N, CA, C and O atoms as a GROMACS GRO file, in nm:
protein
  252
    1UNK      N    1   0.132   7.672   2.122
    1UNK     CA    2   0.015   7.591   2.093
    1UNK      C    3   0.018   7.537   1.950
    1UNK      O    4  -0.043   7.430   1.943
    2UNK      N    5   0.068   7.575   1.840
    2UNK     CA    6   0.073   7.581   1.722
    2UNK      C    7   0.169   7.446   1.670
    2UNK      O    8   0.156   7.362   1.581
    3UNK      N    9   0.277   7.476   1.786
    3UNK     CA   10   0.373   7.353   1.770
    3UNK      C   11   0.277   7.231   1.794
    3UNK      O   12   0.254   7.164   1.693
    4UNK      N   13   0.215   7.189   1.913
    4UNK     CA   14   0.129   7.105   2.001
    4UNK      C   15   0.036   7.085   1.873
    4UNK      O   16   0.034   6.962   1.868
    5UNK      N   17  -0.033   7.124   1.777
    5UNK     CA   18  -0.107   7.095   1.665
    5UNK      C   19  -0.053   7.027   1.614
    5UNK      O   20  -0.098   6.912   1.619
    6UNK      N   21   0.110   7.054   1.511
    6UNK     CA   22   0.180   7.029   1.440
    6UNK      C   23   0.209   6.876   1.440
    6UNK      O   24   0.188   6.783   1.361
    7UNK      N   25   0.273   6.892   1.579
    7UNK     CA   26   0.292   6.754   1.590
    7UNK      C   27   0.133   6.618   1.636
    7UNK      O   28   0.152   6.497   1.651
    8UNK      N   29   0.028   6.673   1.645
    8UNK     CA   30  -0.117   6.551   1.681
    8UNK      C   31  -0.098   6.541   1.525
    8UNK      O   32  -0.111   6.429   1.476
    9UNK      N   33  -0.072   6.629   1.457
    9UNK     CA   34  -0.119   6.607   1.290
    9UNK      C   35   0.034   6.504   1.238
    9UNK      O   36   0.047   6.422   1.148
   10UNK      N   37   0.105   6.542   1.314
   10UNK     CA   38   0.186   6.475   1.213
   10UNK      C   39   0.137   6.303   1.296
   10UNK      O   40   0.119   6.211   1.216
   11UNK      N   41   0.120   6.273   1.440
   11UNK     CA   42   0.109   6.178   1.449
   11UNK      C   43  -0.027   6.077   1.413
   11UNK      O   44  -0.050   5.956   1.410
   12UNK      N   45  -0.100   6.203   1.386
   12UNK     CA   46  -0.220   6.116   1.268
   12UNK      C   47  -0.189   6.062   1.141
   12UNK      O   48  -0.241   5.962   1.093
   13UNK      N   49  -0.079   6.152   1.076
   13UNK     CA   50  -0.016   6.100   0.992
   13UNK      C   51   0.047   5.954   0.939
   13UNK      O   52   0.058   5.890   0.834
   14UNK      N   53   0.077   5.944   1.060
   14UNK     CA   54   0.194   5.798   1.094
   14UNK      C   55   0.085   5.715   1.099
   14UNK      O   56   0.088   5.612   1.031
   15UNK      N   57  -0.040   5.747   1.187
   15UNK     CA   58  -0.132   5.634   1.206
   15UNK      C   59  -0.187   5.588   1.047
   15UNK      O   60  -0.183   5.476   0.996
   16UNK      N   61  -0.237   5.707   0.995
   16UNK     CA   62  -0.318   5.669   0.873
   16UNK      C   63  -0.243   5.610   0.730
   16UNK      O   64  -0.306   5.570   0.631
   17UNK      N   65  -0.086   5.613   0.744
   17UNK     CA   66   0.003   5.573   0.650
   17UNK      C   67   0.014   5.421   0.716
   17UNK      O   68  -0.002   5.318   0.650
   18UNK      N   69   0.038   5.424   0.838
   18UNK     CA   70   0.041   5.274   0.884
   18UNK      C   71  -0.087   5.184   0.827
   18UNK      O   72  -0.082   5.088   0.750
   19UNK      N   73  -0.181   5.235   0.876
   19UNK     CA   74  -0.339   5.208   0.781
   19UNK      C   75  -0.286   5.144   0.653
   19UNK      O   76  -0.266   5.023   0.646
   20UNK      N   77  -0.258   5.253   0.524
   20UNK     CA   78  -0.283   5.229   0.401
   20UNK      C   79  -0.154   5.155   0.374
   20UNK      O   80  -0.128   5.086   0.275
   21UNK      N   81  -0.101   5.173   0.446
   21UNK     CA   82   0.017   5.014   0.428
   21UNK      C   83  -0.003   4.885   0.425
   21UNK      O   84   0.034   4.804   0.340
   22UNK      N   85  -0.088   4.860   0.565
   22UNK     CA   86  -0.149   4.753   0.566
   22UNK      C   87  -0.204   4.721   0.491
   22UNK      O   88  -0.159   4.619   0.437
   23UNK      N   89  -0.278   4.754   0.458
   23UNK     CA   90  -0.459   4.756   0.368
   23UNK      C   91  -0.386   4.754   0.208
   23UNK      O   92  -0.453   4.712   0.114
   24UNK      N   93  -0.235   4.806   0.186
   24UNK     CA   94  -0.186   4.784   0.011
   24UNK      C   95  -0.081   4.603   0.084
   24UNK      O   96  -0.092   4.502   0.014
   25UNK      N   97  -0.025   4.597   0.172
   25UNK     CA   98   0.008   4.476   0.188
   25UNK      C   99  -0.048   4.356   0.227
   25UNK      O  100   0.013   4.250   0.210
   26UNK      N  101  -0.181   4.364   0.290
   26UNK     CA  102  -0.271   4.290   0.309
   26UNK      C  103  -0.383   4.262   0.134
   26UNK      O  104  -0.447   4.159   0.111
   27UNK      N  105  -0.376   4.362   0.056
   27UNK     CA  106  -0.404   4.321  -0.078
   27UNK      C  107  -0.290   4.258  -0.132
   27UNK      O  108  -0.323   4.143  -0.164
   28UNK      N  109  -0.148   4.284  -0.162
   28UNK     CA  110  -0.086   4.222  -0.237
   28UNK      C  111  -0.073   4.046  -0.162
   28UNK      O  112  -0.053   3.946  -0.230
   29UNK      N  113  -0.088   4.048  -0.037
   29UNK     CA  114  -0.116   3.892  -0.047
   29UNK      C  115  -0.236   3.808  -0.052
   29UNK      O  116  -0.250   3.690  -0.081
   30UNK      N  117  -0.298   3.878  -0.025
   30UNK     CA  118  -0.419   3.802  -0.105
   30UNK      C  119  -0.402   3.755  -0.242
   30UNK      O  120  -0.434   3.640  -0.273
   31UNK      N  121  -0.358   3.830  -0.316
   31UNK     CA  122  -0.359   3.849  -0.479
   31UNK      C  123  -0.262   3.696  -0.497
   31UNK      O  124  -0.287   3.589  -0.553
   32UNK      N  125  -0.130   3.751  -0.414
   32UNK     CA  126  -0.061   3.656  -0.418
   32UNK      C  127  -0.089   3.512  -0.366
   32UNK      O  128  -0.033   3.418  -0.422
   33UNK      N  129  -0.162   3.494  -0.275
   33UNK     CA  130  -0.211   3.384  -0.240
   33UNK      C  131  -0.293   3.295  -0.341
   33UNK      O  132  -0.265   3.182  -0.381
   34UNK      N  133  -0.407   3.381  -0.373
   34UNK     CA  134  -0.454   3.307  -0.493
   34UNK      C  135  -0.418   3.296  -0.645
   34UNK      O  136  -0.483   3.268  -0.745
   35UNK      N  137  -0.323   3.321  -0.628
   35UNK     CA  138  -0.222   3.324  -0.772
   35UNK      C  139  -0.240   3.391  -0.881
   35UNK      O  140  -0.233   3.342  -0.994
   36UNK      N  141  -0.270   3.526  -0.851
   36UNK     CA  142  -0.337   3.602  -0.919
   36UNK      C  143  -0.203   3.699  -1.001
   36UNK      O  144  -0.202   3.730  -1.120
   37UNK      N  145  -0.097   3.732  -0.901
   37UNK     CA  146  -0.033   3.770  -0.935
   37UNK      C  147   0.082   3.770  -0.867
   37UNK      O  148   0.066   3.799  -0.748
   38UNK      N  149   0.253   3.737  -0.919
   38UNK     CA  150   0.351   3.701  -0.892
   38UNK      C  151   0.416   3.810  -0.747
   38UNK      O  152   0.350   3.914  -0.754
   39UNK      N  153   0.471   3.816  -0.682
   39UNK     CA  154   0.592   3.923  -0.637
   39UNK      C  155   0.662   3.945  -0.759
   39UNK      O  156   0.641   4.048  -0.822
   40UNK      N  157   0.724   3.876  -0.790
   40UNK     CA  158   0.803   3.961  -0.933
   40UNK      C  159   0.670   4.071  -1.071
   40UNK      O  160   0.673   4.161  -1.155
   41UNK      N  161   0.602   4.001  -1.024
   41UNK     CA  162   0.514   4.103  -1.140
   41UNK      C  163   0.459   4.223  -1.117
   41UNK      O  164   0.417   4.312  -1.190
   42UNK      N  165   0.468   4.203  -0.959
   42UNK     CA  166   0.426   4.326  -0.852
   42UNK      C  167   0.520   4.400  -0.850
   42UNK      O  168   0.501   4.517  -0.882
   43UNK      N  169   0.668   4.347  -0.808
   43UNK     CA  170   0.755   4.449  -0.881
   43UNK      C  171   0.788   4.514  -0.983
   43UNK      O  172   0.830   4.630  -0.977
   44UNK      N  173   0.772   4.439  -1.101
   44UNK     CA  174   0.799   4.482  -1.181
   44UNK      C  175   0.702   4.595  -1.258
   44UNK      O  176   0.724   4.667  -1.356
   45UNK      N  177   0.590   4.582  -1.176
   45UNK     CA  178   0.473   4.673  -1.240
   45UNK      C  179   0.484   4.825  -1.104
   45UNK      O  180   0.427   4.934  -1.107
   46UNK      N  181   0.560   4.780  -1.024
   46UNK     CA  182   0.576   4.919  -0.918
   46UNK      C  183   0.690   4.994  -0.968
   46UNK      O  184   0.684   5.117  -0.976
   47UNK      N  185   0.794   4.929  -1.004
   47UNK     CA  186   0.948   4.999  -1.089
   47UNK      C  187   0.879   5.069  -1.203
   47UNK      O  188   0.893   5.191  -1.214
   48UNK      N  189   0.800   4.997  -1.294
   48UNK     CA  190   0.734   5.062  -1.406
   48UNK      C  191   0.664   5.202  -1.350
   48UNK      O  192   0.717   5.312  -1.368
   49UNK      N  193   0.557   5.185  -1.291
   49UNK     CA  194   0.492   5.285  -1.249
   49UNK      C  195   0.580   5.430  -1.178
   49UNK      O  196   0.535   5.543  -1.193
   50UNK      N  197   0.704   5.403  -1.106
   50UNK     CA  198   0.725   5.459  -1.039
   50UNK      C  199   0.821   5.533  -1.135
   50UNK      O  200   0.817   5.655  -1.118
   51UNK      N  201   0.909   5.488  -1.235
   51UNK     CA  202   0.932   5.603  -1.353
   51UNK      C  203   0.862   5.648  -1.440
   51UNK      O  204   0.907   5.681  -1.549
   52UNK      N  205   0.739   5.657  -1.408
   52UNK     CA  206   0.649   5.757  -1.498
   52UNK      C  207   0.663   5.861  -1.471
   52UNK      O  208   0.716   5.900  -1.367
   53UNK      N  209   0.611   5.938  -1.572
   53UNK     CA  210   0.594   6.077  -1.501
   53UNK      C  211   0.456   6.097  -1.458
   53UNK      O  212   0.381   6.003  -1.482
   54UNK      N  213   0.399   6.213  -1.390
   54UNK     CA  214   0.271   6.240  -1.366
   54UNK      C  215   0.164   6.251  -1.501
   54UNK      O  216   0.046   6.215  -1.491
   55UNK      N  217   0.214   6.300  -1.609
   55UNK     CA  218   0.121   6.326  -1.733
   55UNK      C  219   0.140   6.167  -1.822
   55UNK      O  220   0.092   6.150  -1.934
   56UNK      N  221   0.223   6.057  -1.742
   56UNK     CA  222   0.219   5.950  -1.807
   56UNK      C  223   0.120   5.874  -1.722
   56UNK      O  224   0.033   5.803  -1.774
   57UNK      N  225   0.132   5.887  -1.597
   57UNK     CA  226   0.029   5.830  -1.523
   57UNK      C  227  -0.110   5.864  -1.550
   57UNK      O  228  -0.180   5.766  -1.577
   58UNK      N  229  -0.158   5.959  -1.550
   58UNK     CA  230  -0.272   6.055  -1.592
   58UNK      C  231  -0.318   6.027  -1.686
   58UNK      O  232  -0.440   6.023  -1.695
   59UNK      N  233  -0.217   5.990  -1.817
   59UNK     CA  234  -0.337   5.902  -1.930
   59UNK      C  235  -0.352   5.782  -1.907
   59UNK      O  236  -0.455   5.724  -1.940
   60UNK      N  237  -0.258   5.725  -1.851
   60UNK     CA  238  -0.279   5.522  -1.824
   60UNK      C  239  -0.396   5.573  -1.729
   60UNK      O  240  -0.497   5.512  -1.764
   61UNK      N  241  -0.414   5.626  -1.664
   61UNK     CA  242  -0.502   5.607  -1.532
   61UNK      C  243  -0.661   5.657  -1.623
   61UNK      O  244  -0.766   5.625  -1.568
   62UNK      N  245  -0.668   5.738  -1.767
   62UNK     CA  246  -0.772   5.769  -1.797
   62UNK      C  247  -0.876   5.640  -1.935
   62UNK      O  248  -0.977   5.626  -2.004
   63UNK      N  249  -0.733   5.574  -1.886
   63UNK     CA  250  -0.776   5.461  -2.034
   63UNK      C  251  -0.900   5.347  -1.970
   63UNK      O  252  -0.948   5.260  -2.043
   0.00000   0.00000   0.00000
């Protein structure tokens, strides 16, 4: 029975990541549509972010 849990949770999982996928790629074109902000600037601000560390994120995120 335990297995049979494991896996409804993991496939809620999949649903609710599919969700917040949408909902972060359905924002970046908007943004992009109204020229708010580039694909290249989107990248370049996700490469940035993504070599932070956690205690670097944690103060940008408190400023």
């Amino acid at each position: 029975m335990c297995d049979i849990d494991i896996y409804a949770q993991l496939g809620d999982l999949k649903e609710v990541d599919y969700r917040n996928t949408l909902a972060i790629a359905t924002l970046i074109e908007i943004l992009h549509e109204k020229g708010l902000i580039t694909r290249r600037e989107f990248s370049q601000k996700a490469q940035q972010l993504d070599a932070m560390t956690i205690e670097e994120l944690k103060i940008l995120r408190a400023r």
